[in-house]
PDB file of C-alpha atoms in Angstrom:
ATOM      1  CA  UNK O 775       6.670  23.919  21.540  1.00 66.00           C
ATOM      2  CA  UNK O 776       6.873  20.285  20.505  1.00 75.00           C
ATOM      3  CA  UNK O 777       9.610  18.080  21.926  1.00 78.00           C
ATOM      4  CA  UNK O 778      12.184  16.919  19.343  1.00 80.00           C
ATOM      5  CA  UNK O 779      11.448  13.346  20.377  1.00 83.00           C
ATOM      6  CA  UNK O 780       7.911  13.670  18.922  1.00 87.00           C
ATOM      7  CA  UNK O 781       9.405  14.242  15.478  1.00 89.00           C
ATOM      8  CA  UNK O 782      11.834  11.371  15.930  1.00 89.00           C
ATOM      9  CA  UNK O 783       8.976   9.098  16.980  1.00 90.00           C
ATOM     10  CA  UNK O 784       6.907  10.103  13.944  1.00 93.00           C
ATOM     11  CA  UNK O 785       9.948   9.487  11.756  1.00 93.00           C
ATOM     12  CA  UNK O 786      10.369   6.009  13.267  1.00 92.00           C
ATOM     13  CA  UNK O 787       6.677   5.218  12.731  1.00 94.00           C
ATOM     14  CA  UNK O 788       6.827   6.218   9.044  1.00 95.00           C
ATOM     15  CA  UNK O 789      10.018   4.183   8.600  1.00 94.00           C
ATOM     16  CA  UNK O 790       8.448   1.198  10.377  1.00 94.00           C
ATOM     17  CA  UNK O 791       5.356   1.292   8.158  1.00 94.00           C
ATOM     18  CA  UNK O 792       7.681   1.367   5.156  1.00 94.00           C
ATOM     19  CA  UNK O 793       9.489  -1.712   6.502  1.00 92.00           C
ATOM     20  CA  UNK O 794       6.153  -3.538   6.797  1.00 93.00           C
ATOM     21  CA  UNK O 795       5.378  -2.643   3.193  1.00 92.00           C
ATOM     22  CA  UNK O 796       8.722  -4.008   2.018  1.00 92.00           C
ATOM     23  CA  UNK O 797       8.642  -7.294   3.939  1.00 90.00           C
ATOM     24  CA  UNK O 798       4.909  -8.104   3.823  1.00 89.00           C
ATOM     25  CA  UNK O 799       3.866  -7.240   0.267  1.00 89.00           C
ATOM     26  CA  UNK O 800       4.530  -9.025  -3.020  1.00 89.00           C
ATOM     27  CA  UNK O 801       3.599  -6.265  -5.443  1.00 90.00           C
ATOM     28  CA  UNK O 802       6.865  -4.652  -6.629  1.00 92.00           C
ATOM     29  CA  UNK O 803       5.174  -1.285  -7.214  1.00 93.00           C
ATOM     30  CA  UNK O 804       3.983  -1.123  -3.613  1.00 94.00           C
ATOM     31  CA  UNK O 805       7.397  -2.261  -2.350  1.00 94.00           C
ATOM     32  CA  UNK O 806       9.008   0.644  -4.241  1.00 94.00           C
ATOM     33  CA  UNK O 807       6.445   3.047  -2.754  1.00 94.00           C
ATOM     34  CA  UNK O 808       7.233   1.687   0.716  1.00 95.00           C
ATOM     35  CA  UNK O 809      10.906   2.454   0.116  1.00 95.00           C
ATOM     36  CA  UNK O 810       9.872   6.033  -0.670  1.00 94.00           C
ATOM     37  CA  UNK O 811       7.945   6.079   2.621  1.00 94.00           C
ATOM     38  CA  UNK O 812      11.053   4.953   4.512  1.00 95.00           C
ATOM     39  CA  UNK O 813      13.175   7.664   2.883  1.00 95.00           C
ATOM     40  CA  UNK O 814      10.511  10.204   3.817  1.00 94.00           C
ATOM     41  CA  UNK O 815      10.554   9.081   7.430  1.00 94.00           C
ATOM     42  CA  UNK O 816      14.315   9.598   7.485  1.00 94.00           C
ATOM     43  CA  UNK O 817      13.807  13.078   6.032  1.00 94.00           C
ATOM     44  CA  UNK O 818      11.464  14.004   8.877  1.00 94.00           C
ATOM     45  CA  UNK O 819      14.203  13.078  11.358  1.00 92.00           C
ATOM     46  CA  UNK O 820      16.853  15.043   9.409  1.00 92.00           C
ATOM     47  CA  UNK O 821      14.741  18.207   9.181  1.00 91.00           C
ATOM     48  CA  UNK O 822      13.649  18.059  12.831  1.00 89.00           C
ATOM     49  CA  UNK O 823      17.196  17.412  14.088  1.00 87.00           C
ATOM     50  CA  UNK O 824      18.619  20.178  11.901  1.00 87.00           C
ATOM     51  CA  UNK O 825      16.023  22.658  13.029  1.00 86.00           C
ATOM     52  CA  UNK O 826      16.298  21.855  16.744  1.00 83.00           C
ATOM     53  CA  UNK O 827      20.102  21.859  16.690  1.00 82.00           C
ATOM     54  CA  UNK O 828      20.273  24.966  14.491  1.00 81.00           C
ATOM     55  CA  UNK O 829      22.529  23.199  12.009  1.00 83.00           C
ATOM     56  CA  UNK O 830      21.917  23.722   8.254  1.00 85.00           C
ATOM     57  CA  UNK O 831      23.368  20.240   7.608  1.00 88.00           C
ATOM     58  CA  UNK O 832      19.943  18.775   8.449  1.00 88.00           C
ATOM     59  CA  UNK O 833      18.291  20.578   5.547  1.00 88.00           C
ATOM     60  CA  UNK O 834      21.163  19.753   3.187  1.00 91.00           C
ATOM     61  CA  UNK O 835      21.005  16.057   4.065  1.00 92.00           C
ATOM     62  CA  UNK O 836      17.232  16.005   3.561  1.00 92.00           C
ATOM     63  CA  UNK O 837      17.823  17.597   0.154  1.00 91.00           C
ATOM     64  CA  UNK O 838      20.379  14.908  -0.746  1.00 93.00           C
ATOM     65  CA  UNK O 839      17.988  12.160   0.403  1.00 93.00           C
ATOM     66  CA  UNK O 840      15.296  13.589  -1.895  1.00 93.00           C
ATOM     67  CA  UNK O 841      17.731  13.518  -4.825  1.00 93.00           C
ATOM     68  CA  UNK O 842      18.675   9.920  -4.106  1.00 93.00           C
ATOM     69  CA  UNK O 843      14.980   9.002  -3.760  1.00 93.00           C
ATOM     70  CA  UNK O 844      14.203  10.494  -7.162  1.00 93.00           C
ATOM     71  CA  UNK O 845      17.122   8.627  -8.783  1.00 94.00           C
ATOM     72  CA  UNK O 846      16.122   5.411  -7.005  1.00 93.00           C
ATOM     73  CA  UNK O 847      12.512   5.693  -8.211  1.00 93.00           C
ATOM     74  CA  UNK O 848      13.622   6.308 -11.802  1.00 93.00           C
ATOM     75  CA  UNK O 849      16.007   3.329 -11.903  1.00 94.00           C
ATOM     76  CA  UNK O 850      13.667   1.084  -9.904  1.00 93.00           C
ATOM     77  CA  UNK O 851      10.728   1.730 -12.207  1.00 93.00           C
ATOM     78  CA  UNK O 852      12.918   1.223 -15.292  1.00 93.00           C
ATOM     79  CA  UNK O 853      13.982  -2.150 -13.863  1.00 91.00           C
ATOM     80  CA  UNK O 854      10.328  -2.956 -13.202  1.00 91.00           C
ATOM     81  CA  UNK O 855       9.367  -2.186 -16.820  1.00 91.00           C
ATOM     82  CA  UNK O 856      12.232  -4.343 -18.118  1.00 90.00           C
ATOM     83  CA  UNK O 857      11.191  -7.194 -15.796  1.00 88.00           C
ATOM     84  CA  UNK O 858       7.535  -6.901 -16.772  1.00 89.00           C
ATOM     85  CA  UNK O 859       8.469  -7.159 -20.449  1.00 88.00           C
ATOM     86  CA  UNK O 860      10.471 -10.282 -19.696  1.00 86.00           C
ATOM     87  CA  UNK O 861       8.252 -12.118 -17.170  1.00 83.00           C
ATOM     88  CA  UNK O 862       4.784 -10.490 -17.466  1.00 84.00           C
ATOM     89  CA  UNK O 863       4.464 -10.310 -13.679  1.00 85.00           C
ATOM     90  CA  UNK O 864       4.892  -7.797 -10.852  1.00 86.00           C
ATOM     91  CA  UNK O 865       4.990 -10.524  -8.190  1.00 87.00           C
ATOM     92  CA  UNK O 866       8.348 -10.373  -6.412  1.00 87.00           C
ATOM     93  CA  UNK O 867       8.287 -14.095  -5.521  1.00 86.00           C
ATOM     94  CA  UNK O 868       8.153 -15.012  -9.227  1.00 84.00           C
ATOM     95  CA  UNK O 869      11.562 -13.441  -9.759  1.00 83.00           C
ATOM     96  CA  UNK O 870      13.856 -16.191  -8.522  1.00 83.00           C
ATOM     97  CA  UNK O 871      16.301 -16.733 -11.389  1.00 82.00           C
ATOM     98  CA  UNK O 872      19.246 -16.225  -9.032  1.00 84.00           C
ATOM     99  CA  UNK O 873      17.809 -18.533  -6.357  1.00 79.00           C
ATOM    100  CA  UNK O 874      19.137 -22.106  -6.089  1.00 71.00           C
TER     101      UNK O 874
ATOM    102  CA  UNK S1001      -1.365  25.725  18.010  1.00 81.00           C
ATOM    103  CA  UNK S1002       1.862  24.123  16.843  1.00 82.00           C
ATOM    104  CA  UNK S1003       1.068  20.965  18.790  1.00 87.00           C
ATOM    105  CA  UNK S1004      -2.424  20.735  17.264  1.00 92.00           C
ATOM    106  CA  UNK S1005      -1.035  21.093  13.742  1.00 93.00           C
ATOM    107  CA  UNK S1006       1.734  18.581  14.474  1.00 93.00           C
ATOM    108  CA  UNK S1007      -0.744  15.979  15.715  1.00 94.00           C
ATOM    109  CA  UNK S1008      -3.126  16.659  12.806  1.00 95.00           C
ATOM    110  CA  UNK S1009      -0.525  16.368  10.036  1.00 95.00           C
ATOM    111  CA  UNK S1010       1.354  13.595  11.816  1.00 95.00           C
ATOM    112  CA  UNK S1011      -1.866  11.579  12.028  1.00 95.00           C
ATOM    113  CA  UNK S1012      -2.610  12.247   8.328  1.00 96.00           C
ATOM    114  CA  UNK S1013       0.917  11.135   7.393  1.00 95.00           C
ATOM    115  CA  UNK S1014       0.726   7.927   9.453  1.00 95.00           C
ATOM    116  CA  UNK S1015      -2.795   7.026   8.247  1.00 96.00           C
ATOM    117  CA  UNK S1016      -1.786   7.684   4.635  1.00 95.00           C
ATOM    118  CA  UNK S1017       1.329   5.527   5.097  1.00 95.00           C
ATOM    119  CA  UNK S1018      -0.740   2.673   6.537  1.00 95.00           C
ATOM    120  CA  UNK S1019      -3.122   2.931   3.570  1.00 94.00           C
ATOM    121  CA  UNK S1020      -0.153   2.841   1.151  1.00 94.00           C
ATOM    122  CA  UNK S1021       1.028  -0.525   2.446  1.00 92.00           C
ATOM    123  CA  UNK S1022      -2.428  -2.072   2.885  1.00 91.00           C
ATOM    124  CA  UNK S1023      -4.238  -1.214  -0.390  1.00 90.00           C
ATOM    125  CA  UNK S1024      -4.488  -3.983  -2.976  1.00 89.00           C
ATOM    126  CA  UNK S1025      -4.481  -1.726  -6.007  1.00 90.00           C
ATOM    127  CA  UNK S1026      -1.171   0.078  -6.670  1.00 91.00           C
ATOM    128  CA  UNK S1027      -3.048   3.127  -7.969  1.00 93.00           C
ATOM    129  CA  UNK S1028      -4.828   3.619  -4.621  1.00 93.00           C
ATOM    130  CA  UNK S1029      -1.440   3.242  -2.899  1.00 94.00           C
ATOM    131  CA  UNK S1030       0.065   5.934  -5.128  1.00 94.00           C
ATOM    132  CA  UNK S1031      -2.744   8.367  -4.278  1.00 94.00           C
ATOM    133  CA  UNK S1032      -2.370   7.717  -0.544  1.00 95.00           C
ATOM    134  CA  UNK S1033       1.386   8.194  -0.974  1.00 95.00           C
ATOM    135  CA  UNK S1034       0.670  11.708  -2.298  1.00 95.00           C
ATOM    136  CA  UNK S1035      -1.436  12.368   0.830  1.00 95.00           C
ATOM    137  CA  UNK S1036       1.421  11.258   3.091  1.00 95.00           C
ATOM    138  CA  UNK S1037       3.979  13.328   1.178  1.00 95.00           C
ATOM    139  CA  UNK S1038       1.820  16.454   1.454  1.00 95.00           C
ATOM    140  CA  UNK S1039       1.359  15.891   5.196  1.00 95.00           C
ATOM    141  CA  UNK S1040       5.139  15.535   5.611  1.00 95.00           C
ATOM    142  CA  UNK S1041       5.599  18.765   3.621  1.00 95.00           C
ATOM    143  CA  UNK S1042       3.229  20.466   6.074  1.00 94.00           C
ATOM    144  CA  UNK S1043       5.379  19.144   8.938  1.00 93.00           C
ATOM    145  CA  UNK S1044       8.436  20.686   7.238  1.00 92.00           C
ATOM    146  CA  UNK S1045       6.612  24.044   7.124  1.00 92.00           C
ATOM    147  CA  UNK S1046       5.915  23.620  10.834  1.00 90.00           C
ATOM    148  CA  UNK S1047       9.690  23.372  11.368  1.00 88.00           C
ATOM    149  CA  UNK S1048      10.264  26.526   9.262  1.00 86.00           C
ATOM    150  CA  UNK S1049      11.796  24.442   6.454  1.00 89.00           C
ATOM    151  CA  UNK S1050       9.879  26.204   3.685  1.00 90.00           C
ATOM    152  CA  UNK S1051      12.338  25.414   0.915  1.00 91.00           C
ATOM    153  CA  UNK S1052      12.345  21.714   1.743  1.00 91.00           C
ATOM    154  CA  UNK S1053       8.538  21.681   1.915  1.00 93.00           C
ATOM    155  CA  UNK S1054       8.382  23.180  -1.594  1.00 93.00           C
ATOM    156  CA  UNK S1055      10.966  20.683  -2.890  1.00 92.00           C
ATOM    157  CA  UNK S1056       9.052  17.859  -1.219  1.00 92.00           C
ATOM    158  CA  UNK S1057       5.841  18.816  -3.055  1.00 94.00           C
ATOM    159  CA  UNK S1058       7.543  19.498  -6.400  1.00 93.00           C
ATOM    160  CA  UNK S1059      10.003  16.599  -6.517  1.00 90.00           C
ATOM    161  CA  UNK S1060       8.083  13.907  -4.622  1.00 88.00           C
ATOM    162  CA  UNK S1061       4.426  14.594  -5.295  1.00 86.00           C
ATOM    163  CA  UNK S1062       5.152  16.274  -8.619  1.00 88.00           C
ATOM    164  CA  UNK S1063       7.778  14.007 -10.160  1.00 90.00           C
ATOM    165  CA  UNK S1064       8.274  10.731  -8.282  1.00 92.00           C
ATOM    166  CA  UNK S1065       4.602   9.866  -7.743  1.00 93.00           C
ATOM    167  CA  UNK S1066       3.726  10.961 -11.281  1.00 93.00           C
ATOM    168  CA  UNK S1067       6.425   8.546 -12.472  1.00 93.00           C
ATOM    169  CA  UNK S1068       4.818   5.806 -10.357  1.00 94.00           C
ATOM    170  CA  UNK S1069       1.350   6.570 -11.730  1.00 94.00           C
ATOM    171  CA  UNK S1070       2.775   6.622 -15.254  1.00 93.00           C
ATOM    172  CA  UNK S1071       4.344   3.169 -14.827  1.00 93.00           C
ATOM    173  CA  UNK S1072       1.177   1.765 -13.174  1.00 93.00           C
ATOM    174  CA  UNK S1073      -0.837   2.896 -16.197  1.00 93.00           C
ATOM    175  CA  UNK S1074       1.852   1.764 -18.645  1.00 91.00           C
ATOM    176  CA  UNK S1075       2.054  -1.839 -17.469  1.00 88.00           C
ATOM    177  CA  UNK S1076      -1.654  -1.836 -16.472  1.00 84.00           C
ATOM    178  CA  UNK S1077      -1.832  -5.181 -14.636  1.00 83.00           C
ATOM    179  CA  UNK S1078      -5.443  -6.451 -14.615  1.00 82.00           C
ATOM    180  CA  UNK S1079      -7.156  -6.795 -11.232  1.00 79.00           C
ATOM    181  CA  UNK S1080      -7.131 -10.614 -11.294  1.00 79.00           C
ATOM    182  CA  UNK S1081      -3.420 -10.802 -12.151  1.00 79.00           C
ATOM    183  CA  UNK S1082      -2.231  -8.772  -9.160  1.00 81.00           C
ATOM    184  CA  UNK S1083       0.049 -10.878  -6.930  1.00 80.00           C
ATOM    185  CA  UNK S1084      -1.652 -12.986  -4.255  1.00 81.00           C
ATOM    186  CA  UNK S1085      -0.407 -11.499  -0.998  1.00 79.00           C
ATOM    187  CA  UNK S1086       1.675 -13.350   1.567  1.00 81.00           C
ATOM    188  CA  UNK S1087       0.224 -15.583   4.284  1.00 82.00           C
ATOM    189  CA  UNK S1088      -1.192 -13.897   7.385  1.00 85.00           C
ATOM    190  CA  UNK S1089       1.625 -15.242   9.598  1.00 88.00           C
ATOM    191  CA  UNK S1090       4.262 -13.559   7.420  1.00 86.00           C
ATOM    192  CA  UNK S1091       2.351 -10.290   7.545  1.00 88.00           C
ATOM    193  CA  UNK S1092       1.914 -10.468  11.325  1.00 90.00           C
ATOM    194  CA  UNK S1093       5.657 -11.140  11.682  1.00 90.00           C
ATOM    195  CA  UNK S1094       6.412  -8.108   9.511  1.00 88.00           C
ATOM    196  CA  UNK S1095       4.148  -5.894  11.630  1.00 90.00           C
ATOM    197  CA  UNK S1096       5.753  -7.288  14.799  1.00 92.00           C
ATOM    198  CA  UNK S1097       9.268  -6.553  13.507  1.00 89.00           C
ATOM    199  CA  UNK S1098       8.271  -2.993  12.643  1.00 90.00           C
ATOM    200  CA  UNK S1099       6.517  -2.612  16.003  1.00 92.00           C
ATOM    201  CA  UNK S1100       9.652  -3.667  17.865  1.00 92.00           C
ATOM    202  CA  UNK S1101      11.688  -1.215  15.772  1.00 90.00           C
ATOM    203  CA  UNK S1102       9.261   1.644  16.525  1.00 90.00           C
ATOM    204  CA  UNK S1103       9.247   0.833  20.261  1.00 90.00           C
ATOM    205  CA  UNK S1104      13.051   0.774  20.374  1.00 90.00           C
ATOM    206  CA  UNK S1105      13.175   4.092  18.528  1.00 86.00           C
ATOM    207  CA  UNK S1106      10.602   5.553  20.933  1.00 85.00           C
ATOM    208  CA  UNK S1107      12.753   4.579  23.916  1.00 86.00           C
ATOM    209  CA  UNK S1108      15.845   6.056  22.239  1.00 84.00           C
ATOM    210  CA  UNK S1109      13.987   9.219  21.184  1.00 79.00           C
ATOM    211  CA  UNK S1110      12.860   9.829  24.768  1.00 78.00           C
ATOM    212  CA  UNK S1111      16.446   9.629  25.966  1.00 76.00           C
ATOM    213  CA  UNK S1112      17.775  11.742  23.139  1.00 67.00           C
ATOM    214  CA  UNK S1113      18.127  15.258  24.355  1.00 63.00           C
ATOM    215  CA  UNK S1114      18.829  17.935  21.763  1.00 61.00           C
ATOM    216  CA  UNK S1115      20.638  21.065  22.731  1.00 58.00           C
ATOM    217  CA  UNK S1116      19.081  24.200  21.338  1.00 58.00           C
ATOM    218  CA  UNK S1117      21.373  25.788  18.759  1.00 54.00           C
ATOM    219  CA  UNK S1118      21.542  29.455  17.796  1.00 52.00           C
ATOM    220  CA  UNK S1119      19.320  29.550  14.673  1.00 50.00           C
ATOM    221  CA  UNK S1120      16.003  27.744  14.310  1.00 62.00           C
ATOM    222  CA  UNK S1121      15.423  28.304  10.597  1.00 71.00           C
ATOM    223  CA  UNK S1122      17.495  25.709   8.758  1.00 72.00           C
ATOM    224  CA  UNK S1123      15.327  24.745   5.817  1.00 74.00           C
ATOM    225  CA  UNK S1124      14.813  28.135   4.184  1.00 82.00           C
ATOM    226  CA  UNK S1125      16.183  28.962   0.728  1.00 87.00           C
ATOM    227  CA  UNK S1126      18.932  31.114   2.190  1.00 87.00           C
ATOM    228  CA  UNK S1127      20.322  28.698   4.775  1.00 85.00           C
ATOM    229  CA  UNK S1128      20.103  25.598   2.575  1.00 87.00           C
ATOM    230  CA  UNK S1129      21.554  27.462  -0.409  1.00 89.00           C
ATOM    231  CA  UNK S1130      24.406  28.917   1.622  1.00 88.00           C
ATOM    232  CA  UNK S1131      25.331  25.548   3.132  1.00 89.00           C
ATOM    233  CA  UNK S1132      24.908  23.735  -0.182  1.00 89.00           C
ATOM    234  CA  UNK S1133      27.241  26.032  -2.118  1.00 91.00           C
ATOM    235  CA  UNK S1134      29.922  26.424   0.546  1.00 91.00           C
ATOM    236  CA  UNK S1135      30.417  23.530   2.977  1.00 90.00           C
ATOM    237  CA  UNK S1136      28.688  20.858   0.891  1.00 92.00           C
ATOM    238  CA  UNK S1137      29.693  21.967  -2.609  1.00 94.00           C
ATOM    239  CA  UNK S1138      31.506  18.709  -3.409  1.00 94.00           C
ATOM    240  CA  UNK S1139      28.511  16.600  -2.344  1.00 92.00           C
ATOM    241  CA  UNK S1140      26.231  18.852  -4.396  1.00 92.00           C
ATOM    242  CA  UNK S1141      28.384  18.453  -7.502  1.00 93.00           C
ATOM    243  CA  UNK S1142      28.592  14.680  -7.041  1.00 94.00           C
ATOM    244  CA  UNK S1143      24.776  14.643  -6.896  1.00 93.00           C
ATOM    245  CA  UNK S1144      24.749  15.741 -10.531  1.00 93.00           C
ATOM    246  CA  UNK S1145      26.842  12.678 -11.445  1.00 95.00           C
ATOM    247  CA  UNK S1146      24.365  10.485  -9.545  1.00 94.00           C
ATOM    248  CA  UNK S1147      21.433  11.985 -11.450  1.00 94.00           C
ATOM    249  CA  UNK S1148      23.250  11.563 -14.770  1.00 95.00           C
ATOM    250  CA  UNK S1149      23.943   7.915 -13.950  1.00 94.00           C
ATOM    251  CA  UNK S1150      20.274   7.435 -12.979  1.00 94.00           C
ATOM    252  CA  UNK S1151      19.053   9.032 -16.227  1.00 93.00           C
ATOM    253  CA  UNK S1152      21.344   6.929 -18.418  1.00 94.00           C
ATOM    254  CA  UNK S1153      20.593   3.790 -16.395  1.00 92.00           C
ATOM    255  CA  UNK S1154      16.830   4.294 -16.570  1.00 91.00           C
ATOM    256  CA  UNK S1155      16.901   4.846 -20.350  1.00 91.00           C
ATOM    257  CA  UNK S1156      19.232   1.904 -20.949  1.00 91.00           C
ATOM    258  CA  UNK S1157      17.087  -0.421 -18.810  1.00 87.00           C
ATOM    259  CA  UNK S1158      13.673   0.594 -20.099  1.00 84.00           C
ATOM    260  CA  UNK S1159      14.668   0.793 -23.757  1.00 84.00           C
ATOM    261  CA  UNK S1160      13.225  -1.915 -25.963  1.00 77.00           C
ATOM    262  CA  UNK S1161      15.995  -4.112 -27.307  1.00 72.00           C
ATOM    263  CA  UNK S1162      16.021  -4.003 -31.104  1.00 65.00           C
TER     264      UNK S1162
END
């Protein structure tokens, strides 16, 4: 029997690694993948909490998070393709049109 | 047995995640992302969430990562035109921030005490389906609007302007 806190810790580690990917990388593709990692870490916490508390809401929330992740990936990658057509780069620091 | 499997798949998930954020080539990152997603699916099975494990493999590894791989191949950035990564200080600061977050969560997780509920199986087809089509029906229906908006948005954004 594993303590619920082990799952929560694993979830926090996955989320933390995702945060590192978002703040420390410049490649937009890898930043988007890191966002997926963060969403996955959250899912681990939802499933573990739902299963330890015996509440089906945990599974339902994890399901919703997966749906949002799929939608986010689709729109994010479409934005990336549009940006690449316009600027020929996947470097996030090159995209500073709104910066002044 | 459960503890051994948890440590094994947890370690695979964490190592895969570290590889995702450290690889230079996006394609290598995508493949390590699949590894992490499969390990997380195995953790779901460990928590009796069989339906969610199947959805994780089909939707994430089957659809989302394939979409990533498709876009990586479509834009096909040459090796020498990949972005030059940030300075080491920035990276160390990022790792420190995440480390502080993980430590805080560890302290909170140790204090967090979950009361055992009646049923343990919450991620099976029956329980998720029952909850989804009774208590969370409105949220489920709104999800379809979200997906429709995402589909239309993705097509409108990626379409070549004529």
